[in-house]
Amino acid sequence: KQEVTQIPAALSVPEGENLVLNCSFTDSAIYNLQWFRQDPGKGLTSLLLIQSSQREQTSGRLNASLDKSSGRSTLYIAASQPGDSATYLCAGQMNRDDKIIFGKGTRLHILP
Amino acid sequence: DVKVTQSSRYLVKRTGEKVFLECVQDMDHENMFWYRQDPGLGLRLIYFSYDVKMKEKGDIPEGYSVSREKKERFSLILESASTNQTSMYLCASRVYPQPQHFGDGTRLSIL
């Protein structure tokens, strides 16, 4: 059974720094992996989706990587801003019609 | 842009009541999902639907049912609300291979 883990649960970083959020999964036969952002009291917003055949995806200051052999994904945020403060969740899917399994998220606080 | 609308942001109900949570999407997505989110437990899938009148149980379906009479609308029903169903409820829709789009959630309190 696939499990998705995000460590640490919370992280504080000074504004302007580059940072990396980590996600690990137990089954390397993953179909795709997604990163979401959730602001307090709101729903989830999709940031990046990496298919199993891909190694990374980029959107603006965000870069997500996928290493199936090691069971890891990272979300890199460049030049962090206070507006990046939110909870970031990763989620894995084992095949097209399978449910998505979410990690519990990393709560990120960018210090002004 | 995809819009997923949940009928209420906040809802307060009493134990034993029948509660309806409504979700509407405007992009003709086949797949729709209901999750609940609790501190320390993350998101858990309650039910999902691949098409009109189709439904599949997720990880925690007990105490819930769903209805999908039209493609754009997916309703979550708490048959007899209990205090342990106090939670944040999130609806999502999807068309493969795009990611899921989420509504803003309904924070439900059962007194």
XYZ file of N, CA and C in Angstrom:
669
model
N 0.848 -1.193 0.000
C 0.000 0.000 0.000
C 0.882 1.241 0.000
N 0.584 2.132 -0.923
C 1.391 3.346 -1.034
C 1.166 4.265 0.153
N 2.276 4.770 0.693
C 2.213 5.779 1.745
C 3.057 6.970 1.311
N 2.569 8.150 1.616
C 3.251 9.383 1.250
C 3.560 10.157 2.526
N 4.821 10.526 2.688
C 5.265 11.173 3.925
C 5.946 12.488 3.607
N 5.645 13.509 4.408
C 6.293 14.799 4.248
C 6.922 15.202 5.581
N 8.221 15.438 5.535
C 8.981 15.866 6.714
C 9.851 17.055 6.305
N 9.848 18.165 7.092
C 9.185 18.320 8.383
C 7.720 18.720 8.225
N 7.005 18.721 9.334
C 5.616 19.150 9.306
C 5.498 20.662 9.195
N 6.521 21.371 9.674
C 6.517 22.828 9.609
C 7.930 23.336 9.383
N 8.012 24.491 8.717
C 9.311 25.049 8.341
C 9.206 26.563 8.275
N 10.194 27.250 8.875
C 10.258 28.712 8.788
C 11.555 29.101 8.107
N 11.440 30.003 7.132
C 12.600 30.380 6.313
C 12.575 31.889 6.120
N 13.735 32.570 6.227
C 13.764 34.022 5.965
C 13.452 34.317 4.501
N 12.789 35.449 4.294
C 12.443 35.884 2.942
C 13.679 35.978 2.058
N 13.532 35.577 0.808
C 14.618 35.673 -0.155
C 15.433 34.409 -0.306
N 15.339 33.513 0.661
C 16.102 32.277 0.575
C 15.448 31.283 -0.385
N 16.286 30.435 -0.948
C 15.786 29.290 -1.706
C 15.517 28.162 -0.715
N 14.509 27.339 -0.997
C 14.203 26.271 -0.056
C 13.718 25.029 -0.798
N 13.799 23.916 -0.095
C 13.374 22.629 -0.657
C 12.408 21.949 0.309
N 11.274 21.534 -0.218
C 10.318 20.735 0.547
C 10.429 19.283 0.084
N 10.344 18.368 1.041
C 10.568 16.965 0.744
C 9.305 16.133 0.816
N 9.262 15.110 -0.011
C 8.142 14.169 -0.042
C 8.721 12.788 -0.344
N 8.334 11.795 0.420
C 8.790 10.434 0.135
C 7.584 9.509 0.001
N 7.748 8.463 -0.814
C 6.677 7.504 -1.039
C 7.270 6.101 -1.003
N 6.426 5.141 -0.629
C 6.940 3.801 -0.344
C 6.990 2.893 -1.575
N 6.129 3.126 -2.547
C 6.058 2.257 -3.722
C 6.607 3.002 -4.928
N 7.711 2.526 -5.480
C 8.375 3.231 -6.575
C 7.604 3.138 -7.892
N 6.606 2.261 -7.964
C 5.808 2.128 -9.190
C 4.719 3.196 -9.245
N 5.118 4.404 -8.981
C 4.155 5.500 -8.922
C 3.798 5.960 -10.333
N 2.556 6.338 -10.537
C 2.077 6.746 -11.862
C 2.309 8.235 -12.081
N 1.975 9.028 -11.087
C 2.302 10.445 -11.124
C 2.377 10.984 -9.714
N 2.978 12.145 -9.581
C 3.072 12.799 -8.288
C 2.730 14.272 -8.474
N 1.947 14.784 -7.541
C 1.511 16.170 -7.641
C 1.899 16.939 -6.395
N 2.095 18.228 -6.580
C 2.282 19.150 -5.469
C 1.121 20.147 -5.473
N 0.561 20.351 -4.270
C -0.546 21.281 -4.080
C -0.142 22.319 -3.040
N -0.828 23.444 -3.102
C -0.697 24.479 -2.075
C -2.060 24.686 -1.436
N -2.074 24.868 -0.105
C -3.329 25.145 0.589
C -3.137 26.339 1.515
N -3.911 27.377 1.293
C -3.917 28.530 2.194
C -4.909 28.266 3.323
N -4.725 28.907 4.484
C -5.587 28.619 5.645
C -7.072 28.767 5.323
N -7.838 27.762 5.673
C -9.287 27.797 5.474
C -9.740 27.678 4.035
N -8.829 27.293 3.156
C -9.163 27.213 1.732
C -8.967 25.801 1.197
N -9.374 25.617 -0.061
C -9.125 24.349 -0.726
C -7.699 24.260 -1.234
N -7.428 23.209 -2.000
C -6.090 22.977 -2.525
C -5.973 23.536 -3.936
N -4.796 24.080 -4.232
C -4.502 24.563 -5.575
C -3.358 23.738 -6.140
N -3.565 23.166 -7.322
C -2.521 22.358 -7.936
C -1.372 23.245 -8.402
N -0.143 22.850 -8.064
C 1.054 23.592 -8.472
C 1.751 22.916 -9.647
N 2.094 21.654 -9.458
C 2.841 20.928 -10.479
C 2.433 19.468 -10.450
N 2.399 18.842 -11.621
C 2.118 17.416 -11.746
C 3.241 16.787 -12.559
N 3.859 15.743 -12.020
C 4.951 15.056 -12.708
C 4.480 13.653 -13.048
N 4.484 13.319 -14.317
C 4.162 11.957 -14.732
C 5.353 11.051 -14.447
N 5.114 9.750 -14.388
C 6.177 8.805 -14.024
C 7.328 8.807 -15.021
N 7.046 9.195 -16.263
C 8.086 9.217 -17.288
C 8.937 10.488 -17.240
N 8.527 11.434 -16.398
C 9.239 12.705 -16.302
C 10.111 12.735 -15.053
N 11.094 13.613 -15.062
C 11.959 13.749 -13.903
C 11.706 15.055 -13.163
N 11.170 16.060 -13.870
C 10.899 17.320 -13.197
C 9.907 18.150 -14.001
N 9.325 19.115 -13.285
C 8.428 20.085 -13.893
C 8.731 21.437 -13.264
N 8.576 22.490 -14.059
C 8.885 23.838 -13.577
C 7.727 24.770 -13.884
N 7.468 25.679 -12.922
C 6.482 26.730 -13.128
C 6.960 27.946 -12.362
N 7.437 28.953 -13.082
C 7.925 30.168 -12.426
C 9.066 29.872 -11.477
N 8.878 30.244 -10.219
C 9.924 30.016 -9.204
C 9.890 28.616 -8.600
N 8.995 27.785 -9.069
C 8.827 26.449 -8.518
C 9.410 25.404 -9.455
N 10.080 24.421 -8.849
C 10.586 23.285 -9.613
C 10.355 22.032 -8.794
N 9.674 21.059 -9.382
C 9.432 19.797 -8.692
C 10.182 18.687 -9.407
N 10.800 17.817 -8.621
C 11.526 16.688 -9.185
C 10.926 15.382 -8.693
N 11.178 14.335 -9.448
C 10.687 13.009 -9.095
C 11.801 12.003 -9.313
N 12.147 11.252 -8.262
C 13.128 10.176 -8.349
C 12.441 8.907 -7.868
N 11.943 8.124 -8.815
C 11.165 6.946 -8.443
C 12.022 5.904 -7.732
N 13.265 5.772 -8.146
C 14.110 4.716 -7.570
C 14.368 4.931 -6.089
N 14.467 6.185 -5.694
C 14.705 6.475 -4.278
C 13.408 6.760 -3.534
N 12.298 6.837 -4.236
C 11.013 7.113 -3.601
C 10.911 8.525 -3.067
N 11.454 9.480 -3.812
C 11.467 10.852 -3.315
C 11.038 11.852 -4.382
N 10.396 12.906 -3.898
C 10.109 14.078 -4.720
C 10.461 15.311 -3.905
N 10.921 16.340 -4.584
C 11.220 17.604 -3.916
C 10.530 18.741 -4.649
N 10.149 19.744 -3.884
C 9.621 20.990 -4.439
C 10.596 22.090 -4.050
N 11.208 22.683 -5.052
C 12.187 23.751 -4.850
C 11.494 25.086 -5.096
N 11.620 25.985 -4.131
C 11.061 27.324 -4.272
C 12.219 28.307 -4.266
N 12.373 29.053 -5.330
C 13.467 30.020 -5.441
C 13.021 31.387 -4.920
N 13.955 32.075 -4.298
C 13.740 33.461 -3.862
C 12.410 33.605 -3.137
N 12.271 32.935 -2.015
C 10.986 32.859 -1.306
C 10.457 34.246 -0.933
N 9.121 34.334 -0.917
C 8.421 35.581 -0.592
C 7.395 35.307 0.495
N 7.002 36.319 1.272
C 5.982 36.101 2.311
C 4.700 35.487 1.752
N 4.358 35.793 0.519
C 3.173 35.223 -0.104
C 3.265 33.742 -0.372
N 4.460 33.166 -0.221
C 4.620 31.720 -0.381
C 4.211 30.962 0.881
N 3.949 31.690 1.950
C 3.542 31.048 3.201
C 2.219 30.317 2.994
N 2.223 29.037 3.255
C 1.048 28.182 3.042
C 1.442 26.768 3.461
N 0.489 25.852 3.362
C 0.800 24.431 3.537
C 0.951 23.799 2.158
N 2.007 23.036 1.987
C 2.288 22.383 0.717
C 2.111 20.875 0.892
N 1.288 20.297 0.015
C 1.002 18.868 0.085
C 1.477 18.173 -1.182
N 2.065 17.010 -1.009
C 2.348 16.188 -2.181
C 1.377 15.008 -2.176
N 1.132 14.472 -3.352
C 0.158 13.394 -3.498
C 0.589 12.465 -4.630
N 0.498 11.177 -4.390
C 0.886 10.196 -5.391
C -0.296 9.391 -5.886
N -0.204 8.980 -7.138
C -1.242 8.153 -7.735
C -0.559 6.946 -8.364
N -1.131 5.749 -8.163
C -0.470 4.524 -8.611
C -0.828 4.139 -10.046
N -2.017 4.482 -10.466
C -2.367 4.300 -11.871
C -3.470 5.290 -12.200
N -3.840 5.345 -13.464
C -4.736 6.401 -13.937
C -6.047 6.433 -13.166
N -6.623 5.286 -12.865
C -7.949 5.248 -12.251
C -7.898 5.057 -10.747
N -6.713 5.144 -10.192
C -6.559 4.933 -8.765
C -6.774 6.238 -8.014
N -7.072 6.109 -6.729
C -7.243 7.307 -5.929
C -5.876 7.953 -5.691
N -5.926 9.226 -5.305
C -4.713 9.971 -4.996
C -4.445 9.840 -3.501
N -3.197 9.577 -3.148
C -2.825 9.440 -1.739
C -2.023 10.668 -1.354
N -2.526 11.392 -0.364
C -1.921 12.640 0.051
C -0.970 12.456 1.227
N 0.106 13.238 1.238
C 0.888 13.422 2.441
C 0.157 14.396 3.355
N 0.657 14.544 4.585
C -0.025 15.419 5.534
C 0.410 16.873 5.423
N 1.381 17.127 4.565
C 1.747 18.501 4.275
C 2.883 19.044 5.113
N 3.524 20.074 4.558
C 4.515 20.873 5.280
C 3.990 22.291 5.343
N 3.862 22.804 6.567
C 3.392 24.179 6.755
C 4.585 25.110 6.678
N 4.626 25.944 5.645
C 5.764 26.824 5.373
C 5.450 28.245 5.789
N 6.374 28.842 6.546
C 6.238 30.234 6.952
C 7.469 30.990 6.483
N 7.258 31.985 5.622
C 8.353 32.819 5.144
C 8.423 34.063 6.024
N 9.530 34.256 6.673
C 9.702 35.358 7.622
C 10.095 36.628 6.875
N 9.327 37.728 7.061
C 9.636 38.969 6.334
C 10.959 39.574 6.786
N -11.075 29.018 -16.757
C -10.548 28.422 -15.533
C -11.634 27.582 -14.861
N -11.209 26.429 -14.353
C -12.166 25.529 -13.712
C -12.656 26.131 -12.418
N -13.954 26.016 -12.179
C -14.487 26.494 -10.906
C -15.265 25.363 -10.257
N -14.870 25.056 -9.016
C -15.591 24.082 -8.205
C -16.208 24.850 -7.042
N -17.515 24.809 -6.955
C -18.234 25.609 -5.967
C -18.899 24.715 -4.944
N -18.584 24.964 -3.689
C -19.261 24.271 -2.597
C -20.287 25.211 -1.984
N -21.456 24.695 -1.716
C -22.614 25.551 -1.423
C -22.441 26.376 -0.165
N -21.729 25.880 0.835
C -21.579 26.622 2.084
C -20.126 26.645 2.511
N -19.641 27.771 3.032
C -18.292 27.804 3.601
C -18.304 27.316 5.042
N -19.382 27.663 5.767
C -19.522 27.255 7.161
C -20.945 26.721 7.362
N -21.023 25.657 8.159
C -22.328 25.049 8.409
C -22.338 24.499 9.822
N -23.419 24.771 10.550
C -23.564 24.236 11.900
C -24.867 23.436 11.953
N -24.763 22.180 12.358
C -25.926 21.298 12.437
C -25.940 20.576 13.779
N -27.035 19.920 14.063
C -27.180 19.214 15.332
C -27.083 17.710 15.117
N -26.651 17.035 16.149
C -26.557 15.579 16.134
C -27.880 14.959 15.698
N -27.792 13.996 14.787
C -28.977 13.294 14.324
C -29.618 13.893 13.085
N -29.256 15.112 12.741
C -29.823 15.730 11.544
C -29.277 15.068 10.281
N -30.034 15.140 9.209
C -29.562 14.729 7.892
C -28.979 15.964 7.221
N -27.728 15.852 6.789
C -27.001 17.015 6.285
C -26.616 16.793 4.830
N -26.830 17.813 4.019
C -26.480 17.751 2.601
C -25.371 18.768 2.316
N -24.287 18.310 1.723
C -23.237 19.194 1.241
C -23.218 19.102 -0.282
N -23.299 20.279 -0.915
C -23.419 20.297 -2.372
C -22.131 20.790 -3.010
N -21.822 20.236 -4.183
C -20.634 20.628 -4.930
C -21.000 20.684 -6.407
N -20.630 21.773 -7.057
C -20.921 21.947 -8.477
C -19.656 22.356 -9.200
N -19.392 21.723 -10.344
C -18.247 22.115 -11.174
C -18.738 22.519 -12.554
N -17.991 23.424 -13.171
C -18.488 24.036 -14.406
C -17.709 23.629 -15.648
N -16.927 22.531 -15.556
C -16.071 22.177 -16.689
C -16.362 20.803 -17.263
N -17.532 20.260 -16.995
C -17.926 18.990 -17.597
C -16.958 17.848 -17.242
N -16.393 17.904 -16.049
C -15.477 16.858 -15.601
C -16.248 15.586 -15.283
N -15.677 14.450 -15.669
C -16.333 13.176 -15.340
C -16.134 12.800 -13.878
N -14.918 13.046 -13.375
C -14.576 12.551 -12.039
C -14.810 13.614 -10.975
N -15.460 13.205 -9.904
C -15.666 14.102 -8.767
C -15.398 13.349 -7.476
N -14.956 14.087 -6.456
C -14.457 13.479 -5.229
C -14.933 14.265 -4.005
N -15.130 13.549 -2.914
C -15.347 14.176 -1.612
C -14.292 13.690 -0.636
N -13.626 14.663 0.035
C -12.637 14.382 1.059
C -13.064 15.067 2.355
N -12.521 14.563 3.469
C -12.552 15.332 4.697
C -11.110 15.528 5.149
N -10.887 16.671 5.802
C -9.534 17.015 6.235
C -9.560 17.333 7.713
N -8.741 16.617 8.474
C -8.681 16.792 9.923
C -7.233 16.969 10.353
N -6.997 17.813 11.366
C -5.612 18.027 11.845
C -4.966 16.708 12.238
N -3.747 16.510 11.754
C -3.005 15.299 12.089
C -3.362 14.078 11.259
N -4.484 14.131 10.552
C -4.911 12.986 9.738
C -4.822 13.269 8.250
N -4.703 14.536 7.880
C -4.593 14.880 6.467
C -5.915 14.727 5.738
N -5.837 14.590 4.424
C -7.025 14.408 3.595
C -7.358 12.926 3.484
N -8.618 12.622 3.676
C -9.074 11.249 3.523
C -10.250 11.214 2.556
N -10.210 10.266 1.649
C -11.222 10.158 0.611
C -12.469 9.471 1.151
N -13.621 10.110 0.965
C -14.884 9.546 1.461
C -15.574 8.752 0.345
N -15.856 9.427 -0.748
C -16.487 8.811 -1.912
C -15.964 9.502 -3.168
N -16.058 8.805 -4.296
C -15.787 9.447 -5.567
C -16.720 8.887 -6.632
N -16.750 9.585 -7.768
C -17.674 9.216 -8.839
C -16.988 9.419 -10.177
N -17.102 8.408 -11.040
C -16.497 8.514 -12.369
C -17.469 9.021 -13.417
N -18.749 9.009 -13.101
C -19.725 9.471 -14.080
C -21.072 9.605 -13.394
N -22.024 10.109 -14.119
C -23.380 10.291 -13.574
C -23.904 8.949 -13.062
N -24.513 9.000 -11.893
C -25.122 7.852 -11.230
C -24.119 6.776 -10.822
N -22.833 7.037 -10.971
C -21.822 6.084 -10.523
C -21.173 6.607 -9.260
N -20.863 5.695 -8.337
C -20.192 6.083 -7.111
C -19.317 4.936 -6.643
N -18.216 5.314 -5.996
C -17.291 4.342 -5.452
C -16.930 4.757 -4.031
N -16.806 3.797 -3.133
C -16.390 4.107 -1.772
C -14.906 4.447 -1.744
N -14.601 5.404 -0.909
C -13.211 5.738 -0.654
C -12.727 5.020 0.590
N -11.896 5.699 1.367
C -11.308 5.079 2.550
C -12.208 5.112 3.780
N -13.081 6.102 3.855
C -13.900 6.264 5.072
C -15.356 6.555 4.720
N -16.060 5.647 4.061
C -17.433 5.930 3.625
C -18.490 5.789 4.716
N -18.133 5.208 5.854
C -19.139 4.903 6.875
C -19.793 6.190 7.383
N -21.120 6.180 7.410
C -21.871 7.331 7.896
C -22.181 8.361 6.823
N -21.711 8.084 5.594
C -21.919 9.010 4.483
C -22.567 8.283 3.303
N -23.254 9.055 2.471
C -23.671 8.568 1.165
C -23.500 9.713 0.176
N -23.620 9.411 -1.111
C -23.448 10.435 -2.142
C -24.525 10.275 -3.197
N -24.677 11.352 -3.963
C -25.629 11.343 -5.067
C -25.028 12.111 -6.223
N -25.142 11.525 -7.424
C -24.690 12.225 -8.626
C -25.717 11.993 -9.726
N -26.724 12.835 -9.712
C -27.819 12.742 -10.683
C -27.493 13.520 -11.956
N -26.656 14.541 -11.840
C -26.210 15.316 -12.996
C -24.692 15.387 -12.978
N -24.099 15.514 -14.151
C -22.654 15.452 -14.263
C -21.965 16.540 -13.456
N -22.583 17.711 -13.374
C -21.905 18.823 -12.747
C -22.054 18.863 -11.229
N -22.907 18.033 -10.666
C -23.240 18.134 -9.245
C -22.982 16.826 -8.524
N -22.272 16.936 -7.394
C -21.961 15.757 -6.579
C -22.277 16.119 -5.134
N -23.233 15.433 -4.562
C -23.718 15.748 -3.221
C -23.217 14.735 -2.212
N -22.823 15.213 -1.069
C -22.427 14.357 0.054
C -23.521 14.447 1.108
N -23.943 13.295 1.609
C -25.051 13.249 2.556
C -24.584 12.578 3.835
N -24.795 13.264 4.939
C -24.586 12.664 6.257
C -25.949 12.203 6.730
N -26.151 10.908 6.775
C -27.475 10.353 7.027
C -28.008 10.737 8.400
N -27.156 10.678 9.403
C -27.542 11.062 10.774
C -26.278 11.623 11.413
N -26.162 12.929 11.378
C -24.901 13.576 11.743
C -24.492 13.245 13.181
N -23.183 13.045 13.336
C -22.626 12.799 14.670
C -21.461 13.751 14.892
N -21.098 13.941 16.158
C -20.072 14.934 16.483
C -18.720 14.593 15.852
N -18.455 13.300 15.625
C -17.162 12.939 15.023
C -17.117 13.227 13.520
N -18.197 13.761 12.995
C -18.202 14.189 11.595
C -17.935 15.695 11.463
N -17.668 16.340 12.591
C -17.203 17.726 12.544
C -15.856 17.753 11.847
N -15.754 18.525 10.754
C -14.542 18.480 9.949
C -14.616 19.533 8.851
N -13.515 19.625 8.094
C -13.478 20.406 6.861
C -13.722 19.430 5.718
N -14.730 19.729 4.882
C -15.063 18.856 3.765
C -14.667 19.541 2.458
N -13.932 18.817 1.635
C -13.428 19.355 0.382
C -13.931 18.528 -0.794
N -14.438 19.222 -1.801
C -14.882 18.596 -3.034
C -13.850 18.873 -4.126
N -13.666 17.937 -5.036
C -12.740 18.136 -6.145
C -13.314 17.507 -7.407
N -12.887 18.015 -8.546
C -13.269 17.405 -9.817
C -12.045 17.303 -10.703
N -12.175 16.444 -11.716
C -10.997 16.187 -12.543
C -11.414 15.614 -13.886
N -10.622 15.956 -14.914
C -10.662 15.234 -16.175
C -9.241 14.802 -16.464
N -9.046 13.517 -16.696
C -7.717 12.979 -16.941
C -7.121 13.603 -18.196
N -5.826 13.949 -18.265
C -4.785 13.754 -17.252
C -4.510 14.986 -16.384
N -5.458 15.918 -16.372
C -5.235 17.124 -15.589
C -5.340 16.840 -14.091
N -4.730 17.681 -13.264
C -4.841 17.483 -11.814
C -6.234 17.800 -11.300
N -6.501 17.409 -10.088
C -7.780 17.707 -9.467
C -7.895 19.212 -9.178
N -9.121 19.721 -9.339
C -9.427 21.093 -8.948
C -10.336 21.033 -7.727
N -9.974 21.796 -6.709
C -10.684 21.752 -5.441
C -11.568 22.976 -5.243
N -12.675 22.760 -4.508
C -13.459 23.875 -4.015
C -12.806 24.469 -2.769
N -13.411 25.517 -2.230
C -12.853 26.194 -1.058
C -13.157 25.485 0.256
N -13.982 24.466 0.206
C -14.249 23.687 1.406
C -15.463 24.158 2.187
N -16.026 23.238 2.946
C -17.114 23.544 3.885
C -16.660 23.124 5.261
N -16.633 24.073 6.178
C -16.274 23.737 7.558
C -17.575 23.408 8.290
N -17.755 22.158 8.606
C -18.999 21.655 9.205
C -18.793 21.376 10.685
N -19.675 21.934 11.489
C -19.662 21.671 12.924
C -20.954 20.965 13.304
N -20.814 19.851 14.006
C -21.986 19.101 14.475
C -22.042 19.253 15.998
N -23.122 19.852 16.471
C -23.249 20.109 17.911
C -24.068 19.029 18.609
